[in-house]
mmCIF file of N, CA and C in Angstrom:
data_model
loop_
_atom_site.group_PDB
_atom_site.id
_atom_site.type_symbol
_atom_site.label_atom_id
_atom_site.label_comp_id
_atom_site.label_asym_id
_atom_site.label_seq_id
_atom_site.Cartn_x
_atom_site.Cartn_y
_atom_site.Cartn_z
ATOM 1 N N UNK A 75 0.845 -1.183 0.000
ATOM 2 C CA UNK A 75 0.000 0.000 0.000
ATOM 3 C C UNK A 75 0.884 1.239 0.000
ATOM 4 N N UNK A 76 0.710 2.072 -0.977
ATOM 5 C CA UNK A 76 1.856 3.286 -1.017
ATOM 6 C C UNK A 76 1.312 4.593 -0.452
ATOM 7 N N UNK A 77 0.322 4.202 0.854
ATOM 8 C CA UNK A 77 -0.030 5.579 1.921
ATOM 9 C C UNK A 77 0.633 5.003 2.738
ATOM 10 N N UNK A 78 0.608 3.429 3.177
ATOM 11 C CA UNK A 78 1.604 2.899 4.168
ATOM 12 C C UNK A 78 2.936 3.217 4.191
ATOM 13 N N UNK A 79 3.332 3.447 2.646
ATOM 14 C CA UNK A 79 4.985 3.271 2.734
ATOM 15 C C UNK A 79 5.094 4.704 2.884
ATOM 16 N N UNK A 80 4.361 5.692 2.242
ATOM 17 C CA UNK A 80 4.578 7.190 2.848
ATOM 18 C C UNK A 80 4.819 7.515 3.945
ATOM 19 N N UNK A 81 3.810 6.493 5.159
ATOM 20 C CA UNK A 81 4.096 7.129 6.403
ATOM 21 C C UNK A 81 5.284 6.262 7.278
ATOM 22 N N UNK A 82 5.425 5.112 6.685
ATOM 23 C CA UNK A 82 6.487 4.633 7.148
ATOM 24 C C UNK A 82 7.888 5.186 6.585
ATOM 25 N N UNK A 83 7.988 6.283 6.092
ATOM 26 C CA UNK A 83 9.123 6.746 5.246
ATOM 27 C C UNK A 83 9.236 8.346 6.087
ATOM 28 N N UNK A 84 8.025 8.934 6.689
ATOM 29 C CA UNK A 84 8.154 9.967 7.290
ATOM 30 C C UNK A 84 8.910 10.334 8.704
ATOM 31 N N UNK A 85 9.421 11.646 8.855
ATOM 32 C CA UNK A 85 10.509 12.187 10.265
ATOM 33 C C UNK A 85 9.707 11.687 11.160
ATOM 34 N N UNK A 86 9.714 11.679 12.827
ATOM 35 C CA UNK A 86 9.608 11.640 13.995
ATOM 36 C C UNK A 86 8.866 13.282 13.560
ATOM 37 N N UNK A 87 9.397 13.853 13.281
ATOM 38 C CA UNK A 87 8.877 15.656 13.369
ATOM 39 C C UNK A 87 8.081 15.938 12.411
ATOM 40 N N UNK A 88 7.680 15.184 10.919
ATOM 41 C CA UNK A 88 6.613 14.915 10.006
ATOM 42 C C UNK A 88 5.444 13.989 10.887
ATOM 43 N N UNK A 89 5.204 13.013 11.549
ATOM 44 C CA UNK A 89 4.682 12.657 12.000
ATOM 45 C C UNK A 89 4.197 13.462 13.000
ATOM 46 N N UNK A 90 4.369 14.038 13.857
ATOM 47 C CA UNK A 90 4.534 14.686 14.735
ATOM 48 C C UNK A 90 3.600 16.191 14.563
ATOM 49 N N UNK A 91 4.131 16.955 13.271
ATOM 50 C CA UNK A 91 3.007 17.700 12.754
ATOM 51 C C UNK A 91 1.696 17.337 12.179
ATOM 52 N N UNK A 92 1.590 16.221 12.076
ATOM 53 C CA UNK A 92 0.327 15.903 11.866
ATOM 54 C C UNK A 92 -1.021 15.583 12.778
ATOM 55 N N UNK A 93 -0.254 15.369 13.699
ATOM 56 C CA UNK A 93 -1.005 15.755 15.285
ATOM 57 C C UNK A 93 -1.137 17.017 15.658
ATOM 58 N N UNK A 94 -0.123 17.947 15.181
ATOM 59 C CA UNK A 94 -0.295 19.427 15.936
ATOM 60 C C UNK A 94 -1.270 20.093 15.135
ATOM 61 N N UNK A 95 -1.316 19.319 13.438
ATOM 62 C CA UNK A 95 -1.705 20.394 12.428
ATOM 63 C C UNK A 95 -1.733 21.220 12.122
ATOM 64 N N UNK A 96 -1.358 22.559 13.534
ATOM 65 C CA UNK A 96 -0.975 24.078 12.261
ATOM 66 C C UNK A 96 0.474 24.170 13.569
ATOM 67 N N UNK A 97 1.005 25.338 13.208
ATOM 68 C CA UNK A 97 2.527 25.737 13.589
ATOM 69 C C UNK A 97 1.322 26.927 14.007
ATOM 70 N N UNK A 98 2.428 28.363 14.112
ATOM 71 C CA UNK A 98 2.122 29.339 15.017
ATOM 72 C C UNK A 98 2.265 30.354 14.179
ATOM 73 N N UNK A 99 2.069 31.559 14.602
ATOM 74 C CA UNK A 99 2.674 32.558 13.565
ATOM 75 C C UNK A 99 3.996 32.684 13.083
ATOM 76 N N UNK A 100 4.261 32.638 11.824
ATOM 77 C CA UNK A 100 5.799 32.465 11.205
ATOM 78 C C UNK A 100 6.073 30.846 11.078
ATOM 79 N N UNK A 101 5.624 29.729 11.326
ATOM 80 C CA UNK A 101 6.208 28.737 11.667
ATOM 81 C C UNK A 101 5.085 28.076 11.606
ATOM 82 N N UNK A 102 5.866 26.789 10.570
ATOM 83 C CA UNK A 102 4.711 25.425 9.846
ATOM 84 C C UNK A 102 4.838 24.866 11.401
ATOM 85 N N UNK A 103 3.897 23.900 10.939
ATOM 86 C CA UNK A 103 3.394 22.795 11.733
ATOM 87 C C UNK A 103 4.397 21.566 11.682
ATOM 88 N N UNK A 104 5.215 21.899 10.667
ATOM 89 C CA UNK A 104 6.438 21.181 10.574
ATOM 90 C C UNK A 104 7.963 21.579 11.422
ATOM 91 N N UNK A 105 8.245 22.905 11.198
ATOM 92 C CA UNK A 105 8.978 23.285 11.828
ATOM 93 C C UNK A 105 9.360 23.108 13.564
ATOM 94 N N UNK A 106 8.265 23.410 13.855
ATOM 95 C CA UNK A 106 7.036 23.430 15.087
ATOM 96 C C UNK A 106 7.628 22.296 15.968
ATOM 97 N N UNK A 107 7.641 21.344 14.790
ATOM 98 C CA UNK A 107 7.007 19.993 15.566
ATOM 99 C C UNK A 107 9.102 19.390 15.748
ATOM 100 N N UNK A 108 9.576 20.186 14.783
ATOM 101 C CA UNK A 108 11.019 19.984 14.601
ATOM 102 C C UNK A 108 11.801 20.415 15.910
ATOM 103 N N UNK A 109 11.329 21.933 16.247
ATOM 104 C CA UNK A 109 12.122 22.490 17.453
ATOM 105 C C UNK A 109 10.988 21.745 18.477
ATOM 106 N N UNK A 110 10.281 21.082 18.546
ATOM 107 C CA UNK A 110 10.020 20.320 20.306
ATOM 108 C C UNK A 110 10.371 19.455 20.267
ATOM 109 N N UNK A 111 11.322 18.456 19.431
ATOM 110 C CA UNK A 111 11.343 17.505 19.252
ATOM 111 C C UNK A 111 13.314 17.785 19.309
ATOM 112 N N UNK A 112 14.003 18.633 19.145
ATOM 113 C CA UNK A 112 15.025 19.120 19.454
ATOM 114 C C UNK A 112 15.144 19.501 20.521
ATOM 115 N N UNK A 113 14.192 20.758 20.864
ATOM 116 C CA UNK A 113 14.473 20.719 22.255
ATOM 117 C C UNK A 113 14.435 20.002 23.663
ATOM 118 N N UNK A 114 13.241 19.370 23.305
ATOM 119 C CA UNK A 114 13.235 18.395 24.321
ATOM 120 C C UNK A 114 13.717 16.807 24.682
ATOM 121 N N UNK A 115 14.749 16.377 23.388
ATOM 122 C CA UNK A 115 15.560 15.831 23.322
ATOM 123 C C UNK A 115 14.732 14.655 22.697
ATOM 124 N N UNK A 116 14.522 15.022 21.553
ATOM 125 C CA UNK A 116 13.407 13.151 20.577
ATOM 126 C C UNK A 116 12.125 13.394 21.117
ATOM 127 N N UNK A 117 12.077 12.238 20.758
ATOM 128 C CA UNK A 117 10.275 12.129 20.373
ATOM 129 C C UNK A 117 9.593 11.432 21.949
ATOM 130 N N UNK A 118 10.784 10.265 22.645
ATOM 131 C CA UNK A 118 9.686 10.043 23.749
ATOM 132 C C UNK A 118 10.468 11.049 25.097
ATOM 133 N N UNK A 119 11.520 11.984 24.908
ATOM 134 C CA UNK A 119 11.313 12.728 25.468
ATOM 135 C C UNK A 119 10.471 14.153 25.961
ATOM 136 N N UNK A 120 10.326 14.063 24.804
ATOM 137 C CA UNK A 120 9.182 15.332 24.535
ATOM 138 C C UNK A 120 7.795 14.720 24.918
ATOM 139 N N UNK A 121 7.481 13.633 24.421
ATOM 140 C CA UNK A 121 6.204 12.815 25.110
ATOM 141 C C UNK A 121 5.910 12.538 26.639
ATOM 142 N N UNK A 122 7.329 12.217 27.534
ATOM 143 C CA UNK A 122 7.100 12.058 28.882
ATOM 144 C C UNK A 122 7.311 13.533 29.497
ATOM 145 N N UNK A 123 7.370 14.451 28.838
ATOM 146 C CA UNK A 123 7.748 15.738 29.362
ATOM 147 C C UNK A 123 6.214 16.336 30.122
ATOM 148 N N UNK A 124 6.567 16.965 30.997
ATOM 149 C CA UNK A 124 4.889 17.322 31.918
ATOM 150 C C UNK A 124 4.200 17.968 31.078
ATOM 151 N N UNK A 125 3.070 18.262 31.200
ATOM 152 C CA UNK A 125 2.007 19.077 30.570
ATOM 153 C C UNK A 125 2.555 20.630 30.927
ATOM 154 N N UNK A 126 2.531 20.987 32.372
ATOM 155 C CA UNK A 126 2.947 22.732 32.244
ATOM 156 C C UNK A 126 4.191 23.180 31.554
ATOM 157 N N UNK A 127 5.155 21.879 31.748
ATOM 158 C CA UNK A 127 6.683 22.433 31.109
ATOM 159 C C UNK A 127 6.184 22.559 29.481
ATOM 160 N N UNK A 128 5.916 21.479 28.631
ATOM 161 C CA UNK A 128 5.420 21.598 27.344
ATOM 162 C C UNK A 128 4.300 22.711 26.664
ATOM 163 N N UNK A 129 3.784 23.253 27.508
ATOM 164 C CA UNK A 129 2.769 24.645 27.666
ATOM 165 C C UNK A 129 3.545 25.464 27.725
ATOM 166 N N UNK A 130 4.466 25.659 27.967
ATOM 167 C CA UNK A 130 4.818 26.983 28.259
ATOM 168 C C UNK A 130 5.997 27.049 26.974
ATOM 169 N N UNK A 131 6.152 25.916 26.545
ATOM 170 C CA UNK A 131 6.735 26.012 24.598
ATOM 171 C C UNK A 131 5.777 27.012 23.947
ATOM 172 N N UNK A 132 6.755 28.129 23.336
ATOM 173 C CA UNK A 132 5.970 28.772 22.712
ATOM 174 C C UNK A 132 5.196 28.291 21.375
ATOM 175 N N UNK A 133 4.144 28.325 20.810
ATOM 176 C CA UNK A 133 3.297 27.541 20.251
ATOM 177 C C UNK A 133 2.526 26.465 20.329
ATOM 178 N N UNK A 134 2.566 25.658 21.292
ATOM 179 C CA UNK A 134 2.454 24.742 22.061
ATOM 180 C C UNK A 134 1.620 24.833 23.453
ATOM 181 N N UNK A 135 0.073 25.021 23.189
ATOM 182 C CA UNK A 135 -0.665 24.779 24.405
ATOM 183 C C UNK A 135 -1.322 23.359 24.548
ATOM 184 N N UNK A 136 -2.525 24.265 25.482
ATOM 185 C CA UNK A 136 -3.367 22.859 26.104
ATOM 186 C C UNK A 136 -4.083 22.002 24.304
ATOM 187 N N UNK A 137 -4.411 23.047 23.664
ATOM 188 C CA UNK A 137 -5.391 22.071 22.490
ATOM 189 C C UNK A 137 -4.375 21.372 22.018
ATOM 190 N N UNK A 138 -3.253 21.642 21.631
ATOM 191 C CA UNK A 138 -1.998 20.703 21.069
ATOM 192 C C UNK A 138 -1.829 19.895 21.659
ATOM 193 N N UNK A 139 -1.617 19.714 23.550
ATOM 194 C CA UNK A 139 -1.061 18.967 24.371
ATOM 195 C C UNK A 139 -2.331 17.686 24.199
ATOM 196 N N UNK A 140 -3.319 18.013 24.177
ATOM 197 C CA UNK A 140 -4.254 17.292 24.235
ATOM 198 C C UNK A 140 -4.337 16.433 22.955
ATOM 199 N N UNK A 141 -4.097 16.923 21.756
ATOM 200 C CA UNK A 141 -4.147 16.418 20.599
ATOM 201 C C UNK A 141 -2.902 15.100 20.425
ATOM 202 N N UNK A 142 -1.999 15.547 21.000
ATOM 203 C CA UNK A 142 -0.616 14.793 21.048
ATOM 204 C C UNK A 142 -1.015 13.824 22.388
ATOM 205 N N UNK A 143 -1.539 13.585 23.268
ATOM 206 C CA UNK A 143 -1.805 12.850 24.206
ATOM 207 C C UNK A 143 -2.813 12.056 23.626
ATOM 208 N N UNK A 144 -3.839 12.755 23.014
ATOM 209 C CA UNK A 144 -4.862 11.529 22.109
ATOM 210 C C UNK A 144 -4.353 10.644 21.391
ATOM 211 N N UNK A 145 -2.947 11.310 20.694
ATOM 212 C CA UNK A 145 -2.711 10.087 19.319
ATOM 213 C C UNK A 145 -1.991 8.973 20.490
ATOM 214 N N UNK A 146 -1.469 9.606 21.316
ATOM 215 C CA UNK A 146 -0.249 8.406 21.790
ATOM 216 C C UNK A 146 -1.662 7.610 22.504
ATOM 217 N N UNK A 147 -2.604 8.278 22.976
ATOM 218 C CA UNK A 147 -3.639 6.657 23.562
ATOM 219 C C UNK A 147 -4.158 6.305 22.785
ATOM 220 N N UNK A 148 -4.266 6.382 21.329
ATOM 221 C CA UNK A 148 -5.107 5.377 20.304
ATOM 222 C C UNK A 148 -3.646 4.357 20.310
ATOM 223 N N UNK A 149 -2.269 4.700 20.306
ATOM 224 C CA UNK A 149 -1.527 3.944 20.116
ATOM 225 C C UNK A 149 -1.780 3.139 21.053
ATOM 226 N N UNK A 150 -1.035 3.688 22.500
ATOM 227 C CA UNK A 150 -1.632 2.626 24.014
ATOM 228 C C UNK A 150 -2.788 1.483 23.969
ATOM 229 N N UNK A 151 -4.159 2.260 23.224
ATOM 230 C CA UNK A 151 -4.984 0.903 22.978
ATOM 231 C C UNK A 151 -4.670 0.381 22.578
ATOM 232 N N UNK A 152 -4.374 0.589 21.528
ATOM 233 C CA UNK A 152 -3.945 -0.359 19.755
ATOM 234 C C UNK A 152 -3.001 -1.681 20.657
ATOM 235 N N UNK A 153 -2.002 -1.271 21.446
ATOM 236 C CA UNK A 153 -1.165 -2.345 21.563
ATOM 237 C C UNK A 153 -1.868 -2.909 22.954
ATOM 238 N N UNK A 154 -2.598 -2.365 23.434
ATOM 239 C CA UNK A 154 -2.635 -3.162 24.531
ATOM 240 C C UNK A 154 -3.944 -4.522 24.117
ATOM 241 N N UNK A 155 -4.759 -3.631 22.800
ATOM 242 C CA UNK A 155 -5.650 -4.723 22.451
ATOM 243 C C UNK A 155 -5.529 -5.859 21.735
ATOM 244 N N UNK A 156 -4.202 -5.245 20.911
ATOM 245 C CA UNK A 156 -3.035 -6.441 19.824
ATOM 246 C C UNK A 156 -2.300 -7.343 21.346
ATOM 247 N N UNK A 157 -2.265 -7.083 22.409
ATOM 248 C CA UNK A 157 -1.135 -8.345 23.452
ATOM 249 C C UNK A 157 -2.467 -9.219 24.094
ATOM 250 N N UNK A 158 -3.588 -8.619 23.809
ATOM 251 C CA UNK A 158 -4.755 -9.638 24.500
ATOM 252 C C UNK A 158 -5.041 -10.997 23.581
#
């Protein structure tokens, strides 16, 4: 399937904007997703990072935080319903 191999071919920080869906003023949703993912050192660092510290990233509030916490629990189900 060549939507599969697209997304299996995409960044940690392409993926990543697709959860945030827009960037901020001046700055894609790509970029965006590039500097939290730099700054906070990868992808499951930035994921275990608290909710107020990640809020207070500029561009980066509660509707984002929430959006990015949704995708990672469709994942959480997904595997916890694939080990049953």
């Amino acid at each position: 399937n060549v939507l599969h191999q697209v997304a299996e071919a995409l960044f940690y920080s392409d993926l990543l904007a697709i959860f945030l869906r827009t960037g901020t003023k001046g700055i894609t949703a790509v970029d965006l997703a590039w500097s939290l993912l730099n700054h906070f050192g990868g992808l499951r660092a930035f994921l275990d990072t608290p909710h107020k510290e990640l809020c207070q990233y500029t561009g980066f509030g509660n509707a984002k935080y929430v959006q990015v916490k949704a995708a990672l629990e469709i994942g959480r189900r997904y595997l916890s319903y694939t080990m049953k």
